[in-house]
Coordinates of C-alpha atoms in Angstrom, one line a residue:
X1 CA -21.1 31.5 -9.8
X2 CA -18.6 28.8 -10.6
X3 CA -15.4 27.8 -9.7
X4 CA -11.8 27.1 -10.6
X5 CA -10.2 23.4 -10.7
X6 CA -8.2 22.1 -7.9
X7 CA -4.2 22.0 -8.3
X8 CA -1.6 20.9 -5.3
X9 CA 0.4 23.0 -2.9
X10 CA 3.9 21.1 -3.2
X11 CA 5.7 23.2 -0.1
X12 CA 4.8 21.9 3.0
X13 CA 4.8 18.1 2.6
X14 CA 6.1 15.7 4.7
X15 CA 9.9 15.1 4.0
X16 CA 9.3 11.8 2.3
X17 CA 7.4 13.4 -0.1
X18 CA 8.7 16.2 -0.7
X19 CA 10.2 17.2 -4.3
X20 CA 13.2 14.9 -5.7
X21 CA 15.5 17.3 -7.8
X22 CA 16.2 15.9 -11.0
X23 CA 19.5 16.0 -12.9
X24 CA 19.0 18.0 -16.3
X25 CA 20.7 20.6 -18.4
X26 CA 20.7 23.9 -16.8
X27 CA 19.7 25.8 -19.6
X28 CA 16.2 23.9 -19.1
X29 CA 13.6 27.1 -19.3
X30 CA 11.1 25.2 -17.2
X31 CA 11.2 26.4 -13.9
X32 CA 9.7 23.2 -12.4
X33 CA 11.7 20.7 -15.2
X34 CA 14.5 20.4 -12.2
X35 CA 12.3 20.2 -9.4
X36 CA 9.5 18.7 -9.2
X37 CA 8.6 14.5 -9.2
X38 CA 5.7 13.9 -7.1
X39 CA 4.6 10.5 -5.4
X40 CA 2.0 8.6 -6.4
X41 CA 0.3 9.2 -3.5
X42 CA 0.2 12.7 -3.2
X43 CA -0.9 13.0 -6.6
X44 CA -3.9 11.0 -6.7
X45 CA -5.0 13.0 -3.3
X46 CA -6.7 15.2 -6.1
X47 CA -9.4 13.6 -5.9
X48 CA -10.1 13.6 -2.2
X49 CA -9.3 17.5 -2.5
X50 CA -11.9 17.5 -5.6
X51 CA -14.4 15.8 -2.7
X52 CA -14.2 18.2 -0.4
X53 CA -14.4 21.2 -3.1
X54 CA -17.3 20.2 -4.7
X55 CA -19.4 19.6 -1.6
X56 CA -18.6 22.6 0.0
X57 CA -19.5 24.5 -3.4
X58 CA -22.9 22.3 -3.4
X59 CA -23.7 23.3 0.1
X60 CA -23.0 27.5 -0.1
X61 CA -25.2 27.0 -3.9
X62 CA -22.8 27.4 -6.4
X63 CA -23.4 26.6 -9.6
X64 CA -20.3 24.8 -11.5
X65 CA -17.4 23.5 -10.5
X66 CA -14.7 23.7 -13.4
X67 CA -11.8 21.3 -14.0
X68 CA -9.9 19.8 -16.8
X69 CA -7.9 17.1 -18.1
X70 CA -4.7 16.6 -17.9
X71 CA -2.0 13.2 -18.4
X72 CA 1.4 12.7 -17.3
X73 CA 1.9 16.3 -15.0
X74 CA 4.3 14.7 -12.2
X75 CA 4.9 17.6 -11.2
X76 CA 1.8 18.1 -9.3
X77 CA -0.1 20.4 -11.5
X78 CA -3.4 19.1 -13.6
X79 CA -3.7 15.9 -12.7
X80 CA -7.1 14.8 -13.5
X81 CA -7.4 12.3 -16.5
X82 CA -11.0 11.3 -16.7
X83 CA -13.0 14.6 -16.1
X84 CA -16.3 12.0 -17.0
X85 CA -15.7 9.6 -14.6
X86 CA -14.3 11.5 -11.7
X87 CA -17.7 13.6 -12.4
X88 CA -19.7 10.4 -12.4
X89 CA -18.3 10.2 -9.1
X90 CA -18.8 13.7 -7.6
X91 CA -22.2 14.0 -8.9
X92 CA -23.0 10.9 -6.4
X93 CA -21.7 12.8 -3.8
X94 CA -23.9 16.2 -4.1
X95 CA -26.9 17.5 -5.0
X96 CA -27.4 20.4 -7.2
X97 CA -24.0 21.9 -8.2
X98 CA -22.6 20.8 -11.7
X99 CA -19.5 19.6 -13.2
X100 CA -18.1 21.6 -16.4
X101 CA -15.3 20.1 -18.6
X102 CA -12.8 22.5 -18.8
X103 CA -11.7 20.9 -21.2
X104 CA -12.1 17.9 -22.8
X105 CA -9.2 17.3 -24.8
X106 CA -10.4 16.3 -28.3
X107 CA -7.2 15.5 -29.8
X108 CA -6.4 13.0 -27.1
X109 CA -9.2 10.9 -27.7
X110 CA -11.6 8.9 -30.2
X111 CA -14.3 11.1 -30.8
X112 CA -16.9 8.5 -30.6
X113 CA -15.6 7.2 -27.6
X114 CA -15.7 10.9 -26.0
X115 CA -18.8 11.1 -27.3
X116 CA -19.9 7.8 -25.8
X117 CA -18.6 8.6 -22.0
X118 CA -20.1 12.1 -22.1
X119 CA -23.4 10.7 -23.2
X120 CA -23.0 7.9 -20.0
X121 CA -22.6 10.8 -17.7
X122 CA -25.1 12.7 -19.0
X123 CA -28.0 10.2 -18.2
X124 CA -26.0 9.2 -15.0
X125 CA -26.0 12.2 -13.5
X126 CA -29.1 13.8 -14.9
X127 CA -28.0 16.6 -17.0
X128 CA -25.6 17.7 -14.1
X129 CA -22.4 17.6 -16.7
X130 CA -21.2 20.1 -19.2
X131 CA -19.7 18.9 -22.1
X132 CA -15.7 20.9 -23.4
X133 CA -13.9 20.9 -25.7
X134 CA -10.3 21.9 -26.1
X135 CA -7.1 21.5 -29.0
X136 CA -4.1 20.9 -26.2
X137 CA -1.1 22.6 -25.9
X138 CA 0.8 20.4 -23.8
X139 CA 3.3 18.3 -26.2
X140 CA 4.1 15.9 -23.7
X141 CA 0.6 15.3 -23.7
X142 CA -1.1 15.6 -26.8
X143 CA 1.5 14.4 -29.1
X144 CA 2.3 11.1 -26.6
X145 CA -1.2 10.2 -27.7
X146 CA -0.7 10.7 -31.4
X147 CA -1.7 14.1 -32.4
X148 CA 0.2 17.4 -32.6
X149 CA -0.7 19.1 -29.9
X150 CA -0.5 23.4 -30.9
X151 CA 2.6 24.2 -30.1
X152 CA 4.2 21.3 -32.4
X153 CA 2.1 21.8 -35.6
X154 CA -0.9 24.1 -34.7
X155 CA -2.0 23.9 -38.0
X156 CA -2.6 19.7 -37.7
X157 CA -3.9 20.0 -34.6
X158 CA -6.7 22.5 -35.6
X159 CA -7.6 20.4 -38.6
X160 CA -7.8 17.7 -36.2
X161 CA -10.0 19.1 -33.4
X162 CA -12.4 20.6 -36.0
X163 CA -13.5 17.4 -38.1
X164 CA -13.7 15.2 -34.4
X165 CA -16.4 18.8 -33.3
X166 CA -18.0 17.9 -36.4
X167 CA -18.1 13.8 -35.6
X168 CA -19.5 14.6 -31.8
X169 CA -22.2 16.8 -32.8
X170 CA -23.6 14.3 -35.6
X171 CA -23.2 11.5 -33.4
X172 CA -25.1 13.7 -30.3
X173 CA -27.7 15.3 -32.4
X174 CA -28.6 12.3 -35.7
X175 CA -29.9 9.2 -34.7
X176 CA -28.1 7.7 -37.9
X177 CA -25.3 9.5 -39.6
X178 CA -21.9 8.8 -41.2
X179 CA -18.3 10.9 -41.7
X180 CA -16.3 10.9 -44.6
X181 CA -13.4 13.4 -43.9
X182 CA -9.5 13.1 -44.1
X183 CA -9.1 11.5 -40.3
X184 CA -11.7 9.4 -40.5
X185 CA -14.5 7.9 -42.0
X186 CA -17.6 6.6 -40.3
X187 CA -18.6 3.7 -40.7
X188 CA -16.2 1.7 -42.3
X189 CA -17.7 0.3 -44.8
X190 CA -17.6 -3.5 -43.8
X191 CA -19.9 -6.3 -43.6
X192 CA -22.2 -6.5 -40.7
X193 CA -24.6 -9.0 -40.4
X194 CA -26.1 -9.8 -43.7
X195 CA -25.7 -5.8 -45.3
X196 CA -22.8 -3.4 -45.7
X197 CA -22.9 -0.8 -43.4
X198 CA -23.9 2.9 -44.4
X199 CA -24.3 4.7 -41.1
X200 CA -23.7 4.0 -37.6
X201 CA -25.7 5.3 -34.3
X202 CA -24.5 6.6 -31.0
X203 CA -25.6 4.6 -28.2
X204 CA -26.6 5.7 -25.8
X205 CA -27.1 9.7 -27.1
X206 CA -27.2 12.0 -24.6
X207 CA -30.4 12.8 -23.4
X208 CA -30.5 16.7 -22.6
X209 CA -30.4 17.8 -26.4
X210 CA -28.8 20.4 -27.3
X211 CA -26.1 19.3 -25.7
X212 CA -24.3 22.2 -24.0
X213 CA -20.7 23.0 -25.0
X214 CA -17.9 25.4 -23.9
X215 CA -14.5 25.7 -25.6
X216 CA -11.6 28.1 -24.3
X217 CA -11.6 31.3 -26.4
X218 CA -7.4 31.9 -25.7
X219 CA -5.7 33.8 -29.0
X220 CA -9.4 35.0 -30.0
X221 CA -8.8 34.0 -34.0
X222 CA -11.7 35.0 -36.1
X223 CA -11.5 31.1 -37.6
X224 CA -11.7 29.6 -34.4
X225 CA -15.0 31.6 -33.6
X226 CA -17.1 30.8 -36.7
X227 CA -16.3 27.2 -35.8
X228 CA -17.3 27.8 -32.1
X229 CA -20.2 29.5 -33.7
X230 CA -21.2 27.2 -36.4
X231 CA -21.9 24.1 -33.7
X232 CA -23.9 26.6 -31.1
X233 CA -20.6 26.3 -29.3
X234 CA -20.2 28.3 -26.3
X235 CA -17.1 30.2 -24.8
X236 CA -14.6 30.6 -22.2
X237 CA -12.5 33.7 -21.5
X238 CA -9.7 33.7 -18.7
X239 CA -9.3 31.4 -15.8
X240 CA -7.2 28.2 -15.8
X241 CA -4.3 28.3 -18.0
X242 CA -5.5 32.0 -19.7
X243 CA -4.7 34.8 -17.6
X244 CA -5.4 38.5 -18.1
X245 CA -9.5 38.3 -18.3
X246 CA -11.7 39.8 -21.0
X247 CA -10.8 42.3 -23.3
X248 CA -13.2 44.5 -24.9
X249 CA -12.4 43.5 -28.2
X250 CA -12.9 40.2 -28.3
X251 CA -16.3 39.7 -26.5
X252 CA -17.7 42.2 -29.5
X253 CA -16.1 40.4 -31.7
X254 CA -17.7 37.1 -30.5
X255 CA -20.8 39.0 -30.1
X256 CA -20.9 40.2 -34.1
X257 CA -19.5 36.3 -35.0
X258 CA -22.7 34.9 -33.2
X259 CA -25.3 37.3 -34.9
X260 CA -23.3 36.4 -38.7
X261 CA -24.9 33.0 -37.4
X262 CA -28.2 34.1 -36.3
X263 CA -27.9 34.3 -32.6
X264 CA -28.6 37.9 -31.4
X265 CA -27.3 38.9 -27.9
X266 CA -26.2 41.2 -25.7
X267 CA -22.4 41.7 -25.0
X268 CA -21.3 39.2 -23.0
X269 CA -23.7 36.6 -24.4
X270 CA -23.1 33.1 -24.8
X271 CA -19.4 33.6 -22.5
X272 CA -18.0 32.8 -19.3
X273 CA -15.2 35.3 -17.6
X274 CA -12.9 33.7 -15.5
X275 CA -11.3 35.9 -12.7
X276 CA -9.1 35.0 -10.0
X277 CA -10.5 36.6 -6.4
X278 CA -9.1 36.4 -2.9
X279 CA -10.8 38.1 -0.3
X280 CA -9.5 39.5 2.9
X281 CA -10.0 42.4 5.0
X282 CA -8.0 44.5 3.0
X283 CA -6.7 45.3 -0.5
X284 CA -3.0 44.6 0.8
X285 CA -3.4 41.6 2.8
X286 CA -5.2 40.2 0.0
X287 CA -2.5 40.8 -2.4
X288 CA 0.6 39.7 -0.1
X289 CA -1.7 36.4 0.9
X290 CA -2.3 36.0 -3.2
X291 CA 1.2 36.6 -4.0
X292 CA 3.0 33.4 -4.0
X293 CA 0.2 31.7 -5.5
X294 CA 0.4 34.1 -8.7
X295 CA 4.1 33.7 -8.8
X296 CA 3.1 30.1 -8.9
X297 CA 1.1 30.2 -12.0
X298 CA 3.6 32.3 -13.7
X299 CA 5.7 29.3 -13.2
X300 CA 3.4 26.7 -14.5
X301 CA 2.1 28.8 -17.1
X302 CA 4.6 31.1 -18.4
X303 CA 6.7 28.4 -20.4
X304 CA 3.4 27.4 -22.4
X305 CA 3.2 30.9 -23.2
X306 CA 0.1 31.7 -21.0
X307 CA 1.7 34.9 -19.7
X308 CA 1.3 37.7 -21.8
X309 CA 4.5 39.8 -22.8
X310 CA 7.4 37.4 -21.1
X311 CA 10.4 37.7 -22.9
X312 CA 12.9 34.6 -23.7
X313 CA 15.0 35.9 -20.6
X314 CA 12.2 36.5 -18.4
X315 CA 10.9 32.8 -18.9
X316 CA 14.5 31.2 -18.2
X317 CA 14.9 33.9 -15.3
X318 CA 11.6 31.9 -13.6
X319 CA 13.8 28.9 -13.0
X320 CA 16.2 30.7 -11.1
X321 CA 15.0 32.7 -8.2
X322 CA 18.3 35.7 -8.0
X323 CA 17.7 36.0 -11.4
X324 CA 13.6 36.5 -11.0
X325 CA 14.0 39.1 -8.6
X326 CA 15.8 41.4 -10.9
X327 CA 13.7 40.0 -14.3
X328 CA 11.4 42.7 -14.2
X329 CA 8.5 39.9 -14.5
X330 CA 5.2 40.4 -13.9
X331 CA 3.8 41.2 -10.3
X332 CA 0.9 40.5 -8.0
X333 CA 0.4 44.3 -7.8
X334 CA 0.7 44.5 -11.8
X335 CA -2.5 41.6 -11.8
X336 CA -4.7 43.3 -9.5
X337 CA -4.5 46.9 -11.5
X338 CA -5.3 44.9 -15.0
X339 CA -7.9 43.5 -13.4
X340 CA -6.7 39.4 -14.0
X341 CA -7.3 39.5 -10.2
X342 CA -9.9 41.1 -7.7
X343 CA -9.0 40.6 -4.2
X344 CA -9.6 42.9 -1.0
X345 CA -12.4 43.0 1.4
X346 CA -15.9 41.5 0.7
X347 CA -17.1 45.3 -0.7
X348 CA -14.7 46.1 -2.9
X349 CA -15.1 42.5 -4.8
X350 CA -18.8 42.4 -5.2
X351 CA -18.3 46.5 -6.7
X352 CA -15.7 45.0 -9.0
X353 CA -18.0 42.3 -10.5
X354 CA -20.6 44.6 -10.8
X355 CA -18.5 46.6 -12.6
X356 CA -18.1 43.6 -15.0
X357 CA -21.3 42.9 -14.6
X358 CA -22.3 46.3 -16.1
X359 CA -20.0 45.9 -19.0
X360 CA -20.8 43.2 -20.2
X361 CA -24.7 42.6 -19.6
X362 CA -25.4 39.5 -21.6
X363 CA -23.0 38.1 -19.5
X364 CA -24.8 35.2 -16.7
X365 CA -21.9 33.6 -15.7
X366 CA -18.6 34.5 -14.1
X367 CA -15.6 32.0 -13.3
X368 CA -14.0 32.9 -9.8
X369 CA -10.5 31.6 -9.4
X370 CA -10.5 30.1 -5.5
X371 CA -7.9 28.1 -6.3
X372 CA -4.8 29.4 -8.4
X373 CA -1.8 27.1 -8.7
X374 CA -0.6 25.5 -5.6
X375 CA -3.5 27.0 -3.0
X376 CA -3.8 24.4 -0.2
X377 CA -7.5 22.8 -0.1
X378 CA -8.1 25.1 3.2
X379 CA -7.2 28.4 1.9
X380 CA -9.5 27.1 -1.3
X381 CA -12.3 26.0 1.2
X382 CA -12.0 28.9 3.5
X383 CA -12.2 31.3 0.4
X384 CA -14.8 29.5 -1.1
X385 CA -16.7 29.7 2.2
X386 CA -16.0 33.8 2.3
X387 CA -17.0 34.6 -1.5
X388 CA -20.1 32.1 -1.4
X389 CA -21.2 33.9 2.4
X390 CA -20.3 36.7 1.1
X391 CA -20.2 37.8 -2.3
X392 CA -22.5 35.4 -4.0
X393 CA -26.0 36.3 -2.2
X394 CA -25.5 39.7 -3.8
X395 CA -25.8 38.0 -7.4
X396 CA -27.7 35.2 -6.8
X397 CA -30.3 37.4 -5.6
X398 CA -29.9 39.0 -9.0
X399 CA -31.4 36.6 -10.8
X400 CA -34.5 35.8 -8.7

């Protein structure tokens, strides 16, 4: 079992800190544009809440803790920069869980040098990282550093991200190789030393070869999987940023895109589900506790276009709360029947992974969300303390 990364809970901070509200246009659509600015020091508490989440994951014997990178989010939301060196970090503090990348942000970097830090904290840790790779939809991210992120010129961004996957895996997997494509070309072909230089090695390569890598599966296209599929690639389905889970669908399709490559599995193979939990004694009580954290994500993610079926109005109706109680948006209730969430009494959570379980059987790895948008570390430690008591045993004595 794995989990989810850590976010902030904005509403009950001291007065100091709390929100400033900031002077724009009303007709904004973001519903956290106007008010939220963050202080320095509540945002870099993320990583004393990623402490505390990842040894309390290492001691109930989970497997993965998930996070990913994010720049420039004041308003409290994905705030980890460095996934590499914050895992460098955490890895120093435990002893058996491990870190995933969820994701690595290609377009956001050098390719070499990502390729460089993930080999550092490969041998650092021991093989306790997982490498990720994502395309970035955040414009104030992505494009601040150069590249169109998707939602600017999808198109650049793709052709982008693909030849920098290509880069990585040559430089993880050749001792000696070079690149000639339309971003770049590897080596330059310069002096060095007495000869012109021809090929160029990464050092240090990572030392657990292959090296294993996830990348989010979100709009399912068929291009994006033969990619995925073409590098041994694995993927991602809900959790973070996606919401709504698996469908049907698209884990065949994967499935029938992996065996075009040569890789036969079962259903499921080769993926991670991500599903948001919250247990409690009952099916209600779970889903009123859950509710305000949903509502949350729908704010953070429903202007990126992470919430299936919002309309233009619904989205500006998020900013305004008269307007989102008659918006006819999304509801906890609506999440729990599609099946985006499982929450209820210890029973009833461990039959609905089964369930999952059953459906897809090449699946070995599920993605429980502990910690939606804006869960306060001791709801997140208190669940993860609940699912890992338990939940988990049931599945972990699965696989003995």
């Amino acid at each position: 079992m794995t989990a989810t990364p850590p976010d902030y809970n904005v509403t009950h901070l001291p007065r100091h800190q709390r929100p400033r509200r900031l002077k724009d246009d009303n007709q904004i659509r973001d519903p956290l544009r106007r008010t939220r600015w963050l202080s320095n020091d509540h945002l870099s508490s993320v990583f004393a809440k990623s402490e505390a989440i990842v040894k309390k994951m290492d001691e109930l014997g989970f497997d993965t803790f998930w996070s990913a990178e994010h720049h420039f989010q004041r308003e409290g939301y994905e705030c980890i920069p460095n996934l590499l060196l914050m895992y460098v970090h955490l890895a120093n503090l435990t002893k058996n869980v491990k870190f995933g990348c969820g994701f690595n942000v290609n377009p956001m970097w050098h390719p070499l040098r990502l390729a460089e830090d993930y080999a550092t904290a490969d041998i650092l840790t021991k093989g306790r990282v997982i490498f990720g790779v994502g395309r970035g939809y955040h414009s104030r991210e992505v494009d601040t550093f150069g590249v169109p992120s998707t939602v600017i010129d999808s198109d650049a961004n793709r052709e982008v991200f693909e030849e920098q996957v290509e880069i990585m895996m040559k430089a993880f997997n050749q001792q000696f190789f070079s690149h000639q494509g339309k971003h770049y070309q590897i080596p330059p072909e310069v002096p060095y030393r007495g000869y012109t230089l021809k090929e160029i090695s990464l050092v240090p390569r990572p030392i657990n070869l292959p090296v294993e890598t996830y990348q989010p599966i979100v709009s399912a296209s068929q291009h994006a999987m033969k990619s995925m599929a073409k590098h041994g690639i694995k993927g991602i389905i809900g959790g973070g940023a996606a919401t709504g889970g698996a469908s049907d669908e698209v884990v065949k399709r994967w499935q029938e895109t992996l065996a075009k490559h040569g890789k036969e599995t079962e259903l499921g193979g080769d993926l991670i589900i991500g599903i948001a939990t919250y247990v409690d004694e009952t099916e209600e009580k779970a889903t009123n506790m859950g509710r305000r954290y949903f509502e949350e994500n729908m704010k953070m993610f429903g202007p990126l276009g992470f919430v299936r079926g919002l309309s233009d109005q619904q989205i500006t109706a998020l900013s305004s709360g008269s307007a989102a109680r008659s918006a006819g948006l999304p509801t906890m209730e609506d999440a729990v029947k599609s099946g985006a969430w499982i929450v209820g009494p210890t029973e009833r959570i461990t039959e609905r992974l089964m369930q999952l379980q059953d459906r897809y059987p090449g699946l070995e790895e599920m993605n429980v969300g502990a910690s939606a948008m804006s869960t306060e570390q001791s709801v997140i430690l208190e669940q993860l303390d609940r699912f890992g008591k338990e939940v988990m045993p049931t599945f972990k004595n699965q696989a003995k």
